[in-house]
Short mmCIF file of C-alpha atoms in Angstrom, two decimals:
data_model
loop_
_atom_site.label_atom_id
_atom_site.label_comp_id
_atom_site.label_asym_id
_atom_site.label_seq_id
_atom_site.Cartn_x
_atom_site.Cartn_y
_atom_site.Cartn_z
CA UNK A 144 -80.51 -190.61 -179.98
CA UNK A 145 -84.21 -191.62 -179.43
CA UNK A 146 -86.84 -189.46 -180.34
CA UNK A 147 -88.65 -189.24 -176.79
CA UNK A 148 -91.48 -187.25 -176.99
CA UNK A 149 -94.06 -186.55 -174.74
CA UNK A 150 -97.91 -186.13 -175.89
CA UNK A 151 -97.79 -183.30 -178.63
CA UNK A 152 -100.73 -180.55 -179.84
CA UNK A 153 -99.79 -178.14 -182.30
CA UNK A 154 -96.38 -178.15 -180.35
CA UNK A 155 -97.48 -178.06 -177.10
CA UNK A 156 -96.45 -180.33 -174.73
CA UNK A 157 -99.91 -181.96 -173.19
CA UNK A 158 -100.26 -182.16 -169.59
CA UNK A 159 -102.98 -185.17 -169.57
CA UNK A 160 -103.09 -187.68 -166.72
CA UNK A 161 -101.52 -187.74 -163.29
CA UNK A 162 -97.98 -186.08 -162.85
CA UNK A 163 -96.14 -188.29 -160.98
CA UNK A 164 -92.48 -187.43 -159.36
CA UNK A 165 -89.74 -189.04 -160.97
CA UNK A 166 -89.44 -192.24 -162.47
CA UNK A 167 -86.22 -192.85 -160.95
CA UNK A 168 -88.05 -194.53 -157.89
CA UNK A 169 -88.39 -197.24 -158.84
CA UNK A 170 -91.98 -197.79 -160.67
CA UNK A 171 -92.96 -199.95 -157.64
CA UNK A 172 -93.66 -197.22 -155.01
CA UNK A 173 -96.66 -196.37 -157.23
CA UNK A 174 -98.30 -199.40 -157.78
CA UNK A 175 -97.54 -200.90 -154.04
CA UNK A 176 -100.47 -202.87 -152.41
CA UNK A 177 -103.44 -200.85 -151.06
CA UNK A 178 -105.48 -203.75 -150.54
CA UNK A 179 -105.77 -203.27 -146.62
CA UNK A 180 -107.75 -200.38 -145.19
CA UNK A 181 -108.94 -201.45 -142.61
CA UNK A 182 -111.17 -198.60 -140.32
CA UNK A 183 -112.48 -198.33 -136.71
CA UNK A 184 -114.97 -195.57 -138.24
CA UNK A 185 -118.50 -196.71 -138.02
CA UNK A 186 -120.41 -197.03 -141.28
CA UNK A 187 -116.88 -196.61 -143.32
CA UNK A 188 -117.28 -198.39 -146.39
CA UNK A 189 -113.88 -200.80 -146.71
CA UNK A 190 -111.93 -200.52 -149.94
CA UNK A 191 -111.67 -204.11 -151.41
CA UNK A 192 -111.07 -203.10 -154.99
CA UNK A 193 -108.03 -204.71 -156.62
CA UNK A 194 -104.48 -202.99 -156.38
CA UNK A 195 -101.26 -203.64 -158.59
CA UNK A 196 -98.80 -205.47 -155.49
CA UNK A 197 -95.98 -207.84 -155.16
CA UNK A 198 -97.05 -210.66 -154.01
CA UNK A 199 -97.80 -213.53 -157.39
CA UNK A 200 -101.33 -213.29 -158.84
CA UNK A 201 -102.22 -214.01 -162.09
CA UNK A 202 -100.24 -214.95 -164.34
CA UNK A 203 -99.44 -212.54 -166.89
CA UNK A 204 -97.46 -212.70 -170.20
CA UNK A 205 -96.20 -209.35 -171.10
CA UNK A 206 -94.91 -208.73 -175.31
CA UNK A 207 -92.10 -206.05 -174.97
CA UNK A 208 -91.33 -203.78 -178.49
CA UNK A 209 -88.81 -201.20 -178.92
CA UNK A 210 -86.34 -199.80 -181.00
CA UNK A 211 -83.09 -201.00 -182.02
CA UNK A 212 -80.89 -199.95 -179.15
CA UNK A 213 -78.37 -197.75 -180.74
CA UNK A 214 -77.93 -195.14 -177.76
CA UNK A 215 -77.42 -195.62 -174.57
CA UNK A 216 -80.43 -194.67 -173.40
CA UNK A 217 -82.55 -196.98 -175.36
CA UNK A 218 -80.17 -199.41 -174.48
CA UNK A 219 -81.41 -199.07 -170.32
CA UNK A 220 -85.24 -199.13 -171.41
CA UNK A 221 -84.41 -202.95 -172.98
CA UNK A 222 -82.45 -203.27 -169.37
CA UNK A 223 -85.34 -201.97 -166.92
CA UNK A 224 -87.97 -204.17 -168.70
CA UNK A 225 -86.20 -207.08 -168.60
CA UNK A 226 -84.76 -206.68 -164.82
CA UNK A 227 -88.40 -205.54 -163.62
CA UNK A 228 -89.93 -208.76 -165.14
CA UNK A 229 -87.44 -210.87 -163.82
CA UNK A 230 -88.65 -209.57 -160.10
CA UNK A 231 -92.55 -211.02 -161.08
CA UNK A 232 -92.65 -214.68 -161.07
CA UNK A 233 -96.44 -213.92 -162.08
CA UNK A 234 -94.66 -212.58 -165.44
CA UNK A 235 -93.49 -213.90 -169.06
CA UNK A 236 -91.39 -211.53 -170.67
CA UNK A 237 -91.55 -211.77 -174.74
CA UNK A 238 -89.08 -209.10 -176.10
CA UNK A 239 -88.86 -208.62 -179.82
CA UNK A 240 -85.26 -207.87 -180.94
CA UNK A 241 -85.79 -204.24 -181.58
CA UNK A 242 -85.35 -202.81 -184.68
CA UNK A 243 -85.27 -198.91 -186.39
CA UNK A 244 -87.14 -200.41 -189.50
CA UNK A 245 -90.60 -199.58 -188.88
CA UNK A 246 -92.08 -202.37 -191.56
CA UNK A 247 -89.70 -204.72 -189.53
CA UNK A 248 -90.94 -203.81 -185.80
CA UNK A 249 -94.73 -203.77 -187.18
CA UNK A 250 -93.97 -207.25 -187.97
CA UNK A 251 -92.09 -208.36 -184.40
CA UNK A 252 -95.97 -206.95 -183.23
CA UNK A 253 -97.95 -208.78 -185.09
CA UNK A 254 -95.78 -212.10 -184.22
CA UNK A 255 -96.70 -210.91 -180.63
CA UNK A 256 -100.29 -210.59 -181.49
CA UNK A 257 -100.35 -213.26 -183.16
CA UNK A 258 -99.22 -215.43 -180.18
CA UNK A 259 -101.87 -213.94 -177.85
CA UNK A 260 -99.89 -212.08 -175.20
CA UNK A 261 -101.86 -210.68 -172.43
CA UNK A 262 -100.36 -207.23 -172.53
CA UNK A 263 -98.41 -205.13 -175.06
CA UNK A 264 -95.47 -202.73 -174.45
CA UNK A 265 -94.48 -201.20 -177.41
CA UNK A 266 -92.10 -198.26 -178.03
CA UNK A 267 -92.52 -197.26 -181.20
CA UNK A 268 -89.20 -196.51 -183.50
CA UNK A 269 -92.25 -193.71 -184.82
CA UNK A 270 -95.74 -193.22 -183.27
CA UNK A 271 -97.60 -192.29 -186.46
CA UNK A 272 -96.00 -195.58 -188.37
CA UNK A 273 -97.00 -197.79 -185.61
CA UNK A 274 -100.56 -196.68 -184.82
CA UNK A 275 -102.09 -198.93 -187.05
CA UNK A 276 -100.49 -202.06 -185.59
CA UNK A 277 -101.24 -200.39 -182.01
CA UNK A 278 -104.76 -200.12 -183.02
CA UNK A 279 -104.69 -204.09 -184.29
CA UNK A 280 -103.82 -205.25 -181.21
CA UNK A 281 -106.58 -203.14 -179.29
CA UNK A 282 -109.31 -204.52 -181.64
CA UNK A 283 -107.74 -208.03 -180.53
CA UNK A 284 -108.41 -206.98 -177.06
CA UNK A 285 -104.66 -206.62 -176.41
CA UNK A 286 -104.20 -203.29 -174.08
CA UNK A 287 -101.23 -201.84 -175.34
CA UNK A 288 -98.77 -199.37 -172.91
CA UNK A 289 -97.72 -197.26 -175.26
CA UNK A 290 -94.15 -196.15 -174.09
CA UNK A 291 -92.49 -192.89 -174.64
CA UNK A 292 -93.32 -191.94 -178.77
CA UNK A 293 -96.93 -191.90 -178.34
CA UNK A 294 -98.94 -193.26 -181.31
CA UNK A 295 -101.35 -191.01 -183.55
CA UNK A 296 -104.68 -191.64 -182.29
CA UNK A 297 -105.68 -192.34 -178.01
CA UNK A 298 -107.67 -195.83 -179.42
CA UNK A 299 -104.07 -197.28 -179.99
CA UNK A 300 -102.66 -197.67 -176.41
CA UNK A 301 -104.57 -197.98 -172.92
CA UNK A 302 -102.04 -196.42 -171.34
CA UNK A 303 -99.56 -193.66 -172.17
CA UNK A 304 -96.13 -193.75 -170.37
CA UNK A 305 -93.07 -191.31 -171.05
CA UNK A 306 -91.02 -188.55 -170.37
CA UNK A 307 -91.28 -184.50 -170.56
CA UNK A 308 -89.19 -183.51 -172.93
CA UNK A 309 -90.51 -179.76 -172.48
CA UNK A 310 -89.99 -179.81 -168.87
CA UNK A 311 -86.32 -180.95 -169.46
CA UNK A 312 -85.76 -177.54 -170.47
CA UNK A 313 -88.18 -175.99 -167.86
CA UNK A 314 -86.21 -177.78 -164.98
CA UNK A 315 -83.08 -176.87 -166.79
CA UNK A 316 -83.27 -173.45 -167.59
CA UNK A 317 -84.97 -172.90 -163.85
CA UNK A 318 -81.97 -174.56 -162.27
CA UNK A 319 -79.44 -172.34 -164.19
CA UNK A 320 -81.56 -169.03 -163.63
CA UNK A 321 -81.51 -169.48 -159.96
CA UNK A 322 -77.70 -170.24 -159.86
CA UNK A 323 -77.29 -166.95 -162.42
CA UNK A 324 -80.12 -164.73 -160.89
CA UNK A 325 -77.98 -162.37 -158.86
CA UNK A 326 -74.98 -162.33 -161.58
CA UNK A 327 -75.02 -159.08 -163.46
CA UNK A 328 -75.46 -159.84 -167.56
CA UNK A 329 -75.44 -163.46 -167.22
CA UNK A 330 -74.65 -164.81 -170.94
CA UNK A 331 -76.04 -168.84 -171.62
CA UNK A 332 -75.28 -171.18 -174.36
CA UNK A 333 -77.27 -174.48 -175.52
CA UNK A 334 -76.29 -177.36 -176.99
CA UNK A 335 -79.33 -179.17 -178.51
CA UNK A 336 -79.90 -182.18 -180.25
CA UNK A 337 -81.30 -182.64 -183.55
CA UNK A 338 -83.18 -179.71 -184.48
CA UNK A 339 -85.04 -181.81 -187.10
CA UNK A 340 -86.72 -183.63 -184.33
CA UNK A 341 -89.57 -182.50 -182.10
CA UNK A 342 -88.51 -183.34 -179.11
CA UNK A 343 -85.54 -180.84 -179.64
CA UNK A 344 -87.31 -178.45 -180.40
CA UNK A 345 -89.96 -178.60 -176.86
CA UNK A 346 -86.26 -178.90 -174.80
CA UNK A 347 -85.58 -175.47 -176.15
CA UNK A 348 -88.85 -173.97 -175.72
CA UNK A 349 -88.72 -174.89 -172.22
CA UNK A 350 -85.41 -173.91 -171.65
CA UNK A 351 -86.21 -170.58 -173.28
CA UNK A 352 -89.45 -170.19 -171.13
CA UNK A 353 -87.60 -170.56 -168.07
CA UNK A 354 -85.03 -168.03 -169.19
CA UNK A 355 -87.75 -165.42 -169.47
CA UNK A 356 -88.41 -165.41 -165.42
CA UNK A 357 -84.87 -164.30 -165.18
CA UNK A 358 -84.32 -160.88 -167.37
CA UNK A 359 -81.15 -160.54 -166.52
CA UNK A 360 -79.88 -163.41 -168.14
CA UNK A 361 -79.41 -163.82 -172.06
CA UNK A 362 -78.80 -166.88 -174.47
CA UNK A 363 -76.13 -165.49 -176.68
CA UNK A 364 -75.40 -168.54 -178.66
CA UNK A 365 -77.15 -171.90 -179.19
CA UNK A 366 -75.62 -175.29 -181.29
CA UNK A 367 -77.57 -178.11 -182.73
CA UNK A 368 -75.65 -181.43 -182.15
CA UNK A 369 -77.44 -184.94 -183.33
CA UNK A 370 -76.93 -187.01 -179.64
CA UNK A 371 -73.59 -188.63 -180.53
CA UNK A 372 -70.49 -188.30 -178.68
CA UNK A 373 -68.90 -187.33 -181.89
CA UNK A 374 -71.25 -184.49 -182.79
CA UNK A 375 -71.40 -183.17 -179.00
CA UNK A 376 -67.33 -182.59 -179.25
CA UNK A 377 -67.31 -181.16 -182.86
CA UNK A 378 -70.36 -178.86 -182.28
CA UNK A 379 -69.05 -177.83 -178.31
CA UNK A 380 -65.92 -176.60 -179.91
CA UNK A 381 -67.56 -174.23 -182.26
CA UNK A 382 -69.03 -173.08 -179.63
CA UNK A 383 -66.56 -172.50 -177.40
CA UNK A 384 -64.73 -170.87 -180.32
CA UNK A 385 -68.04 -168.41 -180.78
CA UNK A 386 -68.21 -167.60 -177.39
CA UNK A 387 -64.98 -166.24 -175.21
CA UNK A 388 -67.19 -165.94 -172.22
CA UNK A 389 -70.52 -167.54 -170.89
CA UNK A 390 -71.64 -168.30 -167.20
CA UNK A 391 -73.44 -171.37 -168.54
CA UNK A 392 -74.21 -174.42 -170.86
CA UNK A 393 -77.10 -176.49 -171.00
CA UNK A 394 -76.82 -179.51 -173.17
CA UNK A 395 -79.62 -181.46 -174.52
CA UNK A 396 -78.45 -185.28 -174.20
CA UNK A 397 -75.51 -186.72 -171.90
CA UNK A 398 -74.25 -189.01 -174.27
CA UNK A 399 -73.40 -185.96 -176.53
CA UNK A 400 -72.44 -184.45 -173.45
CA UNK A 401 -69.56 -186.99 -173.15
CA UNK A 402 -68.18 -184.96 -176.42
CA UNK A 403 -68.64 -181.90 -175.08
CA UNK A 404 -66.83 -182.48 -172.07
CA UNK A 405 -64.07 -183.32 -174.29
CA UNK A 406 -63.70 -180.56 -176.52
CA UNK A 407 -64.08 -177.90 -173.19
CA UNK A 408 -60.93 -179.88 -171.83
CA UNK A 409 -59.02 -179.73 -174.56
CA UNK A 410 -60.12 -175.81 -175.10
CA UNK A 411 -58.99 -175.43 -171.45
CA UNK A 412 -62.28 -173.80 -170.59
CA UNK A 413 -63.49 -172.93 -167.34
CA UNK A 414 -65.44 -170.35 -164.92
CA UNK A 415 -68.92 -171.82 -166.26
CA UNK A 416 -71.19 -174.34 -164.91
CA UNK A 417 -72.93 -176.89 -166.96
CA UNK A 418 -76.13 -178.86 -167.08
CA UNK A 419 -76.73 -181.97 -168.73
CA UNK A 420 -79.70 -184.28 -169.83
CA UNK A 421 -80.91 -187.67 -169.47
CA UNK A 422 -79.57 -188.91 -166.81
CA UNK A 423 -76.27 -191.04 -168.14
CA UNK A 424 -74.38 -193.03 -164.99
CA UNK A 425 -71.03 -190.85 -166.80
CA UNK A 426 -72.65 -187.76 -165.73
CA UNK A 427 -73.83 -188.67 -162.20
CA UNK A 428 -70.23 -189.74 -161.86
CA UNK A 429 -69.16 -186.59 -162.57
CA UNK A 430 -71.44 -184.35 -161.12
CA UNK A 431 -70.56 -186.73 -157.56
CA UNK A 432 -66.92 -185.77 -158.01
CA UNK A 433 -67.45 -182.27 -159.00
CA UNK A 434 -64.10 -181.16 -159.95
CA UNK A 435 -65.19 -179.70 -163.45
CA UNK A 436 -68.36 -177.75 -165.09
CA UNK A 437 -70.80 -180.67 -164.99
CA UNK A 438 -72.91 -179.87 -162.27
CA UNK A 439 -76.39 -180.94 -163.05
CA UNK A 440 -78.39 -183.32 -165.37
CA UNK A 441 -81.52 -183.21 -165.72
CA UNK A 442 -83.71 -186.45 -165.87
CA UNK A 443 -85.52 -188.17 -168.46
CA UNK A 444 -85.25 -191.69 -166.77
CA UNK A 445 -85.16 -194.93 -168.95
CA UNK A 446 -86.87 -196.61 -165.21
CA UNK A 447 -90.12 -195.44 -167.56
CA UNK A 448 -89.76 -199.34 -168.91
CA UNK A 449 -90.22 -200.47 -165.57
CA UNK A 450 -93.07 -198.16 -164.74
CA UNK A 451 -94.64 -199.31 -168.27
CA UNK A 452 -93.74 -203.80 -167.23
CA UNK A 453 -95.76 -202.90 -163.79
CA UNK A 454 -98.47 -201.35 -165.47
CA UNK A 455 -98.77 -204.01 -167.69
CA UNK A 456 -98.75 -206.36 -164.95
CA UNK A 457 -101.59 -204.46 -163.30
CA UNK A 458 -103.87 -204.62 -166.79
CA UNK A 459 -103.17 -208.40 -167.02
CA UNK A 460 -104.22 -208.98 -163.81
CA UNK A 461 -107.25 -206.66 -163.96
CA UNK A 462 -105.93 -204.45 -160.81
CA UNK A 463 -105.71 -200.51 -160.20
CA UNK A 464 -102.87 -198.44 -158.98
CA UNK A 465 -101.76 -198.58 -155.27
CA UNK A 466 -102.22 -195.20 -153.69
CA UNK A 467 -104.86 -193.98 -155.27
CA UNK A 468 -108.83 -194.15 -155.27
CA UNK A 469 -109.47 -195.36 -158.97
CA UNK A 470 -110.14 -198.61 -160.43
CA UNK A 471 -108.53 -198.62 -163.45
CA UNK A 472 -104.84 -197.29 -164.21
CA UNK A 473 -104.23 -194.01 -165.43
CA UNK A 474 -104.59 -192.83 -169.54
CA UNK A 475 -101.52 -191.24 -169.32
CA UNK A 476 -98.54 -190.80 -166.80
CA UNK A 477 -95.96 -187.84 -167.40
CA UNK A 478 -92.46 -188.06 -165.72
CA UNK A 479 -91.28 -185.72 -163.61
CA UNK A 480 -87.93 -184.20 -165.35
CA UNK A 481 -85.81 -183.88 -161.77
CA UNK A 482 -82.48 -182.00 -161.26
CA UNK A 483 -79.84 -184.16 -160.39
CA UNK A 484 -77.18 -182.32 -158.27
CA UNK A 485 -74.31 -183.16 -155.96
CA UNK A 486 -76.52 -182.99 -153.29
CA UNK A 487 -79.01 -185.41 -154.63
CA UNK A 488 -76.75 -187.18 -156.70
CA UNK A 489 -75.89 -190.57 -154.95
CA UNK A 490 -80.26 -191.22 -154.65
CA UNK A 491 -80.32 -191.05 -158.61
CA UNK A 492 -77.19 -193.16 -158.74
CA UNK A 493 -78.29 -196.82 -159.21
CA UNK A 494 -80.75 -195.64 -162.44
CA UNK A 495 -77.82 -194.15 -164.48
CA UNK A 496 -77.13 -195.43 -167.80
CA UNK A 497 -74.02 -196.19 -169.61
#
């Protein structure tokens, strides 16, 4: 599993930047044209900055870096960079091969940098590894969109982009407590990922914050898994062994999830509902047919690549964001972690990843 984490202090996930609503629309509804505004209204100033749009402009070659694409999610950030450059005939797409080998992806940069791309998106395999080469390509006047694993220092990147891995547990835990709240002595479980890795560890703090506006609910038992089917299923079992009775589950990562799943089958298990994370197409299928515990998921969208090619676009081409007043893009955009439920279920569908 990725480590996705969202700008970090001493633990605490920062809140810098615009909060925009889910990433799962696609990237474009934010940086649409605002180029016309035209006004009746005597002595109104018209707008005529630049704004990020569809129609061709400049043309703009993009270097794309990421990780080796080992889960599934990583796997769909590759996908959403690619298919949103394909849709910009104004764009060149250069995508290293990805790798987990930080000496080798510092190298797939520097090739980029060293062929003079206009724009940089890089997601580093680890932030603090990769600063220096994010810094490099600054000083070479390359702006960098630094994508999910932020990088050490803010003179690396021009723009953050990512996920919220602390409000995955907020939005979890709130959606659970609001299903439990009028259920005397509701009992929870969790199912986390690695507990090594920071982005774990803000899930459960989030989770556990949530938990606290509902006192009459308790976490009794909580698992650490490490984001593989195989670990989900071996870990859910224990649980489910540990734990007779529970009202509800909240795991970490859908991909482990697909384990889990498993090993409640075979147990037999029931009378609990379940939330999930991530956003895998498996668990919108399931949550659509809703003839077992998965009922939610909770979103941390791989459309973030396509957010991160558009804003790239936009810094090639010297434009803003559509929709807003400012003439640069943002510092830093946080996603939205949405609830994905049967009733919403079928809007979220076409972003789900396999």
């Amino acid at each position: 599993m990725p480590e996705h984490t969202s700008p970090v202090t001493n633990g605490v996930t920062s809140r810098r930047g615009l909060l925009f609503g889910t990433a799962a629309v696609s990237a474009g509804a934010f940086l649409t044209a605002c180029t016309s505004n035209d006004t009746k209204d005597e002595g109104a100033a018209a707008d005529t900055r630049p704004a990020a749009e569809d129609k061709p402009g400049k043309h703009v070659t993009i270097g794309f870096a990421g990780p080796q694409a080992d889960h599934g999610w990583l796997n769909a950030i590759n996908d959403n960079a690619k298919s949103r450059a394909r849709k910009y005939s104004d764009v060149t797409l250069e995508i290293t091969e990805g790798s987990n080998d930080t000496a080798q992806q510092i190298g797939q940069i520097e090739t980029l940098i060293n062929k003079k791309v206009d724009v940089l998106v890089v997601l580093p395999a680890d932030g603090k590894a990769l600063t220096q080469v994010g810094l490099k390509a600054m000083r070479a006047g390359i702006p960098v969109v630094n994508l999910d694993r932020i990088f050490d220092s803010a003179q690396a990147y021009r723009c953050w982009i990512g996920g919220d891995n602390y409000g995955m547990g907020l939005s979890a835990g709130s959606y659970i407590g609001e299903k439990l709240k009028d259920k005397p002595d509701a009992r929870v479980i969790e199912l986390a990922g690695l507990d090594n890795l920071e982005l774990t560890r803000q899930r459960t703090q989030g989770f556990d914050d949530a938990l606290k506006n509902y006192p009459g609910i308790k976490k009794v038992a909580r698992q650490a898994a490490d984001f593989t089917v195989e670990s989900g299923q071996a870990k859910m079992a224990q649980l489910l062994q540990a734990q007779p009775e529970f009202d509800a589950l909240w795991n970490h990562d859908d991909d482990q999830g697909v384990g889990a799943l498993r090993a409640i089958e075979q147990a037999g298990r029931d009378g609990f509902l379940m939330v999930g994370g991530a956003g895998a197409l498996s668990a919108f299928q399931a949550i659509r047919q809703d003839d077992g515990v998965l009922k939610a998921t909770v979103l941390y969208p791989p459309t973030m690549a396509a957010s991160a090619i558009d804003l790239a676009r936009a810094l090639g081409q010297g434009k803003g964001v559509g929709g807003l007043a400012e003439y640069e893009i943002p510092a830093s955009i946080t996603l939205y972690s949405a609830v994905v439920d049967k009733d919403n279920v079928d809007q979220y569908m076409p972003t789900g990843f396999r």
